[in-house]
Short mmCIF file of C-alpha atoms and ligand atoms in Angstrom, two decimals:
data_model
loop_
_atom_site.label_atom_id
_atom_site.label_comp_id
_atom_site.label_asym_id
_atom_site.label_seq_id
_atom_site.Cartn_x
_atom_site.Cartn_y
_atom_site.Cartn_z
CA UNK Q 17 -48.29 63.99 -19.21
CA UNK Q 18 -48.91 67.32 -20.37
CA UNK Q 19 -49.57 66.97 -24.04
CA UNK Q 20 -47.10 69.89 -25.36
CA UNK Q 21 -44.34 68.32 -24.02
CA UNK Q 22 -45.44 64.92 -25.59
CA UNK Q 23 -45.38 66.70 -29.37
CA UNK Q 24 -41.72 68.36 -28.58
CA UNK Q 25 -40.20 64.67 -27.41
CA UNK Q 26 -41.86 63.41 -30.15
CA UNK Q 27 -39.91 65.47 -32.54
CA UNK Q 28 -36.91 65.66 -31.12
CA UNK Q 29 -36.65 62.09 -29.96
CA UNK Q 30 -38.10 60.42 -33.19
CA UNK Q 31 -36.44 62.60 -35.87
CA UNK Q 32 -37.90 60.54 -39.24
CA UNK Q 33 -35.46 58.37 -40.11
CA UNK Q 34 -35.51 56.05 -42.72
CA UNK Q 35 -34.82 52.16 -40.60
CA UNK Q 36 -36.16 52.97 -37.30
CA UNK Q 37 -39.68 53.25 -36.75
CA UNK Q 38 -40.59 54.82 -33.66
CA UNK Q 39 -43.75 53.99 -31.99
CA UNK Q 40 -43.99 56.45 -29.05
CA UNK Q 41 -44.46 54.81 -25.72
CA UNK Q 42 -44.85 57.31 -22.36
CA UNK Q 43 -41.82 59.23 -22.98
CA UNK Q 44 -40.76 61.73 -20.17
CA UNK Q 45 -38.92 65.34 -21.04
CA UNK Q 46 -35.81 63.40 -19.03
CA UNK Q 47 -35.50 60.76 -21.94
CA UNK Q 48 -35.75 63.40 -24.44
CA UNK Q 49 -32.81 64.90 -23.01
CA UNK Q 50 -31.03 61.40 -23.38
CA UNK Q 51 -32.07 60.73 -26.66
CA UNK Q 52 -30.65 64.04 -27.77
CA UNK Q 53 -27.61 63.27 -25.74
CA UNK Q 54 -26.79 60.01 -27.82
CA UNK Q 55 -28.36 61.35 -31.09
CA UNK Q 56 -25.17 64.12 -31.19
CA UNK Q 57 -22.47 61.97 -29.33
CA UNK Q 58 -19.79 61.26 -32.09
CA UNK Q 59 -17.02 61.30 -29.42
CA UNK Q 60 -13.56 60.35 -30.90
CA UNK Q 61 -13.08 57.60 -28.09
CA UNK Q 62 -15.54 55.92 -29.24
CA UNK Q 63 -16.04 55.76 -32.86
CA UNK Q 64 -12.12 55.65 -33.34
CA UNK Q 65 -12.55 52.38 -31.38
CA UNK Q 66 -15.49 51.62 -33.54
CA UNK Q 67 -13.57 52.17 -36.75
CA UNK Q 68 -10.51 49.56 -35.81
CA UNK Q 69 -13.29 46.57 -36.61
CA UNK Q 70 -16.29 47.93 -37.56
CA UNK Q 71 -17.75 46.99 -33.72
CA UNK Q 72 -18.85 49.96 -31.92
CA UNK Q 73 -19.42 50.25 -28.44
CA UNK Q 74 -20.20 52.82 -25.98
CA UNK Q 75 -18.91 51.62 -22.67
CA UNK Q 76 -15.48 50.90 -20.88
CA UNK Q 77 -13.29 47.89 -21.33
CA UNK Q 78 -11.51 45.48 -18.80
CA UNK Q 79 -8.54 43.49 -18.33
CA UNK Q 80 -5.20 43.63 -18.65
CA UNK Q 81 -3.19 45.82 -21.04
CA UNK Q 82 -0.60 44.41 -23.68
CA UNK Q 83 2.19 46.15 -23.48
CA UNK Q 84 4.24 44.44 -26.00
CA UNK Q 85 1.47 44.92 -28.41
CA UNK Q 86 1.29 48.83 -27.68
CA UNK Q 87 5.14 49.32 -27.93
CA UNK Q 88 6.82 52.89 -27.36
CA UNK Q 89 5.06 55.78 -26.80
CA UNK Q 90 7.59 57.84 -28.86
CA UNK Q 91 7.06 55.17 -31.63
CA UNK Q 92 4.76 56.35 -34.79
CA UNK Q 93 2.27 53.79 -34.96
CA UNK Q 94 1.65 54.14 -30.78
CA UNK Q 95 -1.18 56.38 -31.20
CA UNK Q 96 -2.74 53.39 -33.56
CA UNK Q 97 -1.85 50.64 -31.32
CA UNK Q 98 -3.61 52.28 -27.81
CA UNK Q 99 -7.19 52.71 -29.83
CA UNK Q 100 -6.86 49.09 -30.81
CA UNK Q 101 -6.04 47.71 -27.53
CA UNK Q 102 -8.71 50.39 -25.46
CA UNK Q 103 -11.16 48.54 -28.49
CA UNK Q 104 -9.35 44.80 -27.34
CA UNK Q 105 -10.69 45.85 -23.73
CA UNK Q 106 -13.78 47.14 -24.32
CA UNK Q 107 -14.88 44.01 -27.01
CA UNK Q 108 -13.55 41.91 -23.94
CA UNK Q 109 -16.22 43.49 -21.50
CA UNK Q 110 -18.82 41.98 -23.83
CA UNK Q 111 -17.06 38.71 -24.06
CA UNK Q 112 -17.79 38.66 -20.48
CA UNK Q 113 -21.00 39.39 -20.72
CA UNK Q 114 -22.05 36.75 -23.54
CA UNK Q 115 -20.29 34.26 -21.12
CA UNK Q 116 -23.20 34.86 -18.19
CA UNK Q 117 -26.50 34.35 -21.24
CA UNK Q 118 -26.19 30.55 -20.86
CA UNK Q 119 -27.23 28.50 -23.35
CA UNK Q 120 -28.29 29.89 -26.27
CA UNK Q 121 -29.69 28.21 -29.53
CA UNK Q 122 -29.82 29.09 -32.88
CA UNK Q 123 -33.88 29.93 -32.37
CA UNK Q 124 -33.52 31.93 -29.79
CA UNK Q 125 -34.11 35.57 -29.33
CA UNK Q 126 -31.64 37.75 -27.11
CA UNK Q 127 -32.69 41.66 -26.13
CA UNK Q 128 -29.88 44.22 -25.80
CA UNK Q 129 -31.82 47.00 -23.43
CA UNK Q 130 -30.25 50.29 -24.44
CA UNK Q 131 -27.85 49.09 -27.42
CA UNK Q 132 -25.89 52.16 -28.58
CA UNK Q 133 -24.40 51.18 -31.97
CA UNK Q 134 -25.24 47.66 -31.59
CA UNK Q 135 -21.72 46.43 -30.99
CA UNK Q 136 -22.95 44.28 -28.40
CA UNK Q 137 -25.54 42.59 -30.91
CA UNK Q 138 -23.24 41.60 -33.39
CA UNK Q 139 -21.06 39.90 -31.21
CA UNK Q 140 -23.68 37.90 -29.76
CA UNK Q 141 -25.56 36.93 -33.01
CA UNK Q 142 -21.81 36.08 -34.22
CA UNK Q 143 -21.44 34.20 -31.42
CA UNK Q 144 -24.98 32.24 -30.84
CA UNK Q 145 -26.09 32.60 -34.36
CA UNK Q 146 -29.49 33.98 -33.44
CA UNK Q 147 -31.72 36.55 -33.32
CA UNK Q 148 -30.81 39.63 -31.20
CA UNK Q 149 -33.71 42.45 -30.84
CA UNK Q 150 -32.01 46.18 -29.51
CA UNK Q 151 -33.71 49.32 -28.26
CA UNK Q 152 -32.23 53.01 -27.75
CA UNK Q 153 -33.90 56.22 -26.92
CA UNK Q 154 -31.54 57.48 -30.11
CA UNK Q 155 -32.65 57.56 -33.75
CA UNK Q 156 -29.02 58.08 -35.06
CA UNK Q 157 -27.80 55.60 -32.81
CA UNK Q 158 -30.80 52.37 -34.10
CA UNK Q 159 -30.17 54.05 -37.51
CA UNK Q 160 -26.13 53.53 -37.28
CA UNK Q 161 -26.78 49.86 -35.72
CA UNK Q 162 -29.35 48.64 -38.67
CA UNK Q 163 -26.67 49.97 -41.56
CA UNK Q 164 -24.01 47.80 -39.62
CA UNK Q 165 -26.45 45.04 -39.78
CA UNK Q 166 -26.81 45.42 -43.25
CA UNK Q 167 -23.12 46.06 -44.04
CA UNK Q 168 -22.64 42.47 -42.68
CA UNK Q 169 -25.56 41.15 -43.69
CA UNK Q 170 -27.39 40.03 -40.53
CA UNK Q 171 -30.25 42.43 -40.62
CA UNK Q 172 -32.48 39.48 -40.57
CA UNK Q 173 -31.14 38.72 -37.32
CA UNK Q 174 -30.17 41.88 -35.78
CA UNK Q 175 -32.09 44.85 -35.47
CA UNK Q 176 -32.11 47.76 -33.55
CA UNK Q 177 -34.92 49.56 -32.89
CA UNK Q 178 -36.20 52.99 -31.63
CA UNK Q 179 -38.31 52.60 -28.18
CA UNK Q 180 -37.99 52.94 -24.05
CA UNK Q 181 -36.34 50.01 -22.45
CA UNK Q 182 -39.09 50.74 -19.83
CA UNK Q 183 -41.97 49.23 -22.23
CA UNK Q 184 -40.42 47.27 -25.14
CA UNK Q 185 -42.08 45.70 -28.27
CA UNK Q 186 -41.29 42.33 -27.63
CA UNK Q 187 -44.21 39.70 -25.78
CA UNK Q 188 -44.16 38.27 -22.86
CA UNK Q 189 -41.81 35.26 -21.79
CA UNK Q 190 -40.75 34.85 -25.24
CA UNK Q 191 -36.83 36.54 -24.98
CA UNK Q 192 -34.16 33.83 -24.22
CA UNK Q 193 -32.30 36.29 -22.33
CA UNK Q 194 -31.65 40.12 -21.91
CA UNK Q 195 -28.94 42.26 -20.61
CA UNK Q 196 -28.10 46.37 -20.02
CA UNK Q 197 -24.45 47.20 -20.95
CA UNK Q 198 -24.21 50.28 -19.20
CA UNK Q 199 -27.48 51.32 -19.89
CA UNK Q 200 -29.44 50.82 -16.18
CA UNK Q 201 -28.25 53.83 -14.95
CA UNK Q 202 -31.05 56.23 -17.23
CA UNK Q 203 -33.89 54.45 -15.40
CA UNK Q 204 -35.50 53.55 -12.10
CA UNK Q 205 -34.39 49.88 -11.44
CA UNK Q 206 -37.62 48.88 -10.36
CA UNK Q 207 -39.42 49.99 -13.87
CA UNK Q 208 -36.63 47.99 -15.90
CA UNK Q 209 -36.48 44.55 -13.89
CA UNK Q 210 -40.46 44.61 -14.22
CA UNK Q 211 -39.85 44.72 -18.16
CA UNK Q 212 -36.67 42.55 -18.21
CA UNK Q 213 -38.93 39.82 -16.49
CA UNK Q 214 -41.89 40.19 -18.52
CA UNK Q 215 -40.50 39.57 -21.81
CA UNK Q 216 -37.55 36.95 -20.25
CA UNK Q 217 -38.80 33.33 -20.20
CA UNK Q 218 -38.93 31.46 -16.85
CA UNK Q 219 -35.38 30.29 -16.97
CA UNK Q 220 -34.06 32.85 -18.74
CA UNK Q 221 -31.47 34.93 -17.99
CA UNK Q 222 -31.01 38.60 -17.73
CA UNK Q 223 -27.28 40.04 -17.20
CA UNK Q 224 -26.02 43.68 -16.35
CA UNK Q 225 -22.99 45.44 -16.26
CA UNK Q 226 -22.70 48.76 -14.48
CA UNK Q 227 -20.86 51.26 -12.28
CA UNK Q 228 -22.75 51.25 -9.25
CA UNK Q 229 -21.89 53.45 -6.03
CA UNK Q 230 -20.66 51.03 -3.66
CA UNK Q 231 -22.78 51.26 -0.21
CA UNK Q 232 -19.81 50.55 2.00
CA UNK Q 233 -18.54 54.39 0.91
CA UNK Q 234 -21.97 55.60 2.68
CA UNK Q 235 -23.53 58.04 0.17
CA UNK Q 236 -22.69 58.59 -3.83
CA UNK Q 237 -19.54 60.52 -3.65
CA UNK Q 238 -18.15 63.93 -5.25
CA UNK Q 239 -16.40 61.28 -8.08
CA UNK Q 240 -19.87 59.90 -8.81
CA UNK Q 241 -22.05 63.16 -9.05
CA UNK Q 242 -19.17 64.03 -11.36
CA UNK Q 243 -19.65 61.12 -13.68
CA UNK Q 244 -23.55 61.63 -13.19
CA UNK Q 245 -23.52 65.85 -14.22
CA UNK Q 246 -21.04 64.40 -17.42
CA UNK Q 247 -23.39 62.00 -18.71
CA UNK Q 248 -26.91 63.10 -17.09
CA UNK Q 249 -27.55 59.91 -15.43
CA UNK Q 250 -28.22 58.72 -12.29
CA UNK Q 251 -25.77 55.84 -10.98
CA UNK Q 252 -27.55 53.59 -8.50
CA UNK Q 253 -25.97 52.05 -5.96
CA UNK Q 254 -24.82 47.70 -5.49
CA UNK Q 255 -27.71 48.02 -2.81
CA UNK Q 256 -30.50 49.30 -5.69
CA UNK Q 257 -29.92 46.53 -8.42
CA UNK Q 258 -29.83 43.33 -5.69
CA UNK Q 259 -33.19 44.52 -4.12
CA UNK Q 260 -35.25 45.43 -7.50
CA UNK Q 261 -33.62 42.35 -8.99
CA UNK Q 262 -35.45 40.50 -5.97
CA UNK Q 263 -38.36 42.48 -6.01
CA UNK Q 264 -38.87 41.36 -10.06
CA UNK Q 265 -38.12 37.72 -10.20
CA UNK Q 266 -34.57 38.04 -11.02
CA UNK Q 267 -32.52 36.03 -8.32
CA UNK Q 268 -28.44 36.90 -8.93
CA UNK Q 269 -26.47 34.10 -9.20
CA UNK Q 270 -23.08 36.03 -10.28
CA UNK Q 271 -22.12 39.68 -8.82
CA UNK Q 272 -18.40 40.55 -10.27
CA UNK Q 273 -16.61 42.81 -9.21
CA UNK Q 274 -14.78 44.03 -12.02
CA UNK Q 275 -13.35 47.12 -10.67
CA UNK Q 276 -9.41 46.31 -10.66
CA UNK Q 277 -10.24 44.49 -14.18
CA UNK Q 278 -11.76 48.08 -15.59
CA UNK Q 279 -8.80 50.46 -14.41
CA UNK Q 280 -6.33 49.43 -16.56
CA UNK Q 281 -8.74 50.50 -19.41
CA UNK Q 282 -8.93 53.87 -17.67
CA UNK Q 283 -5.24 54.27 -16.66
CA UNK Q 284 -4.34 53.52 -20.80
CA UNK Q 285 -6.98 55.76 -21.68
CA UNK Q 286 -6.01 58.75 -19.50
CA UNK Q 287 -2.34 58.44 -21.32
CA UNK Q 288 -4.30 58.84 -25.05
CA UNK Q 289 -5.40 61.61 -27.26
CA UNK Q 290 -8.86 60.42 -26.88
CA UNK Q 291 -9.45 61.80 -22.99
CA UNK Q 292 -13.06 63.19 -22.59
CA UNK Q 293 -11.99 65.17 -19.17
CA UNK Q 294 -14.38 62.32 -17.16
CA UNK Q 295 -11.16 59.99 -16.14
CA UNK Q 296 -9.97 61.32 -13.53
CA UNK Q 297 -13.37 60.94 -11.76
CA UNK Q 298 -13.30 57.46 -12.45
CA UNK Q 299 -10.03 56.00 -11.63
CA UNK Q 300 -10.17 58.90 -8.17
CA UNK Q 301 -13.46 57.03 -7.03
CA UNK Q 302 -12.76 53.48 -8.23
CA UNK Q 303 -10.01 53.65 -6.37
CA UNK Q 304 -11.15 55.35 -3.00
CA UNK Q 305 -13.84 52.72 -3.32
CA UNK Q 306 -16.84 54.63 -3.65
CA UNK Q 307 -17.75 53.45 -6.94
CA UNK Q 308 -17.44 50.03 -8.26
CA UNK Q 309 -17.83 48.48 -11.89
CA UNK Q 310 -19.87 45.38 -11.89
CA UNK Q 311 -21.21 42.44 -13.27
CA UNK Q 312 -24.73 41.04 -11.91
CA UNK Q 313 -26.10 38.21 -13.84
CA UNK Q 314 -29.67 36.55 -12.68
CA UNK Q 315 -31.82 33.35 -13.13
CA UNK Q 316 -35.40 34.79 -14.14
CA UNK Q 317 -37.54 32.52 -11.96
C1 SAM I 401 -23.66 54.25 -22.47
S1 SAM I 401 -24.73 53.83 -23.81
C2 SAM I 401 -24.48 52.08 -23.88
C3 SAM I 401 -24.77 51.53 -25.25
C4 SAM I 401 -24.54 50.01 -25.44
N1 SAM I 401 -25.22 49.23 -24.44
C5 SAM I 401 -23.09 49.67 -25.46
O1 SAM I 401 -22.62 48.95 -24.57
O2 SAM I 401 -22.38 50.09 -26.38
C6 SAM I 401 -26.34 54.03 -23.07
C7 SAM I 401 -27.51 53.65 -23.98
O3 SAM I 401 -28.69 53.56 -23.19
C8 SAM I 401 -29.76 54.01 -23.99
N2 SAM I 401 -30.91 54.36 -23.13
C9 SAM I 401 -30.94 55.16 -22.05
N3 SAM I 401 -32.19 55.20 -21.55
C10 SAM I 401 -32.96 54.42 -22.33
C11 SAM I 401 -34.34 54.05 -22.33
N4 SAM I 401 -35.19 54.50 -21.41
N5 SAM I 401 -34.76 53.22 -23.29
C12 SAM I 401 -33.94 52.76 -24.25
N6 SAM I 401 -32.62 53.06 -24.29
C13 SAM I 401 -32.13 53.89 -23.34
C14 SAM I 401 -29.19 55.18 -24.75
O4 SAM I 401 -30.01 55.49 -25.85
C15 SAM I 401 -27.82 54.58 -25.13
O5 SAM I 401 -27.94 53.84 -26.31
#
């Protein structure tokens, strides 16, 4: 890599911060770009979520909306009621998720590959009780994630950290079991199921959930270059994950579908305050079926 443009990522993507060391792995001008993408997201959708229980995510939710819990639109407390059930939804994607680890014990240690906030962390260490290891591309973002940590005091057990997904500080065969929540589409699949099954254990168990452009449409569609220009990513499609998966020791035992369980999330969010301008693209190409939200979860053999 052309050294200059080593010492400008290095700036930009590891701002000094005071929790999160960064310890500069290979990092490509395309990852800069996504660092500084996350470091200055403070969209309202999703720290307005955030804020309704101090859990904050950074990806869609699924299943079915209350309606009796949201009440009237022309009521005064509506506005309050949607953010809390969009957060219901989205908290309920990683219920899902924790559901497909196996079994976890106390000792164990669980790696969240492109954590955001860490919203996904503290529900797992809350739910398994043990150690859960995070890495983003985003200083803000590990910084925000360690002060929750500390706010609830599970720092010993939680901690987000600043590094590439692609070659993470964590030894071989030692990690009970990973997982990308919406995180797989900033990298080549073939680079992140290498690292996913060198630091899983044989056993272990490594989980994803993703859009994914659906093969059966024939070729990503206008809907998905959309969402890919919005969030400078590059969706891969069903096709992608199930052969690098193979190609890495990671044999699938689940693939959800969760794409009718994901657009009421969408449809409710559409109605809100909090619209980014990106829904239409979604609920247009989940429902023409050229893009599909998933849920892959694999034995690492
Ligand atoms: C849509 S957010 C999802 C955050 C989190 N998984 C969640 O569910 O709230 C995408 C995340 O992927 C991270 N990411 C993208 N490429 C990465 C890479 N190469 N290494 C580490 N993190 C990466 C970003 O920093 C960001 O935190």
């Amino acid at each position: 890599m052309d050294s200059s443009v080593t010492s400008t990522d290095r700036t930009t993507v590891a701002a000094p911060t005071s929790a999160s060391v960064f310890i500069p792995s290979p990092v490509t001008p395309y990852q800069g770009d996504i660092a500084r993408y996350w470091d200055h997201e403070a969209r309202p959708v999703n720290l307005r979520l955030g804020d309704v229980d101090g859990l904050y995510h950074h990806h869609y939710g699924i299943g079915d909306v209350d309606h009796a819990a949201l009440g009237r639109p022309e009521d005064s407390a509506y506005e309050k009621k949607l953010i809390a059930e969009l957060h219901r939804l989205e908290s309920a994607q990683v219920e899902l998720l924790l559901d497909h680890l196996g079994d976890i014990e106390r000792d164990d240690t669980l790696v969240d590959a492109g954590c955001g906030r860490g919203g996904s962390m503290v529900m797992a260490h809350q739910r398994f009780g043990c150690k859960v290891e995070g890495v983003t591309l985003s200083a803000k973002q590990a910084d925000f994630g360690n002060r929750r940590a500390r706010e609830l005091g599970i720092q010993d057990h939680v901690q987000a950290r600043v590094r590439n997904m692609l070659d993470m500080p964590f030894e071989s065969g030692q990690t009970a079991a990973s997982w990308n929540n919406e995180s797989s589409m900033y990298v080549d699949l073939h680079d992140l199921f290498a690292e996913h099954s060198r630091v899983l254990r044989a056993g272990g168990h490594y989980v994803t959930i993703t859009g994914c452009w659906n093969p059966r449409y024939g070729q990503p569609s206008k809907w998905v270059s959309q969402i890919n220009a919005h969030f400078e990513c590059n969706i891969h499609s069903r096709r992608e994950y199930l052969r690098a998966m193979a190609d890495n020791r990671l044999v699938p035992q689940a693939v959800i579908d969760l794409t009718p369980d994901t657009l009421p999330y969408w449809e409710l969010r559409a109605t809100s305050s909090l619209v980014t301008g990106i829904e239409e693209a979604f609920i247009n190409s989940y429902k023409d079926g050229s893009f599909q939200y998933v849920l892959i979860a694999a034995d690492r053999i």
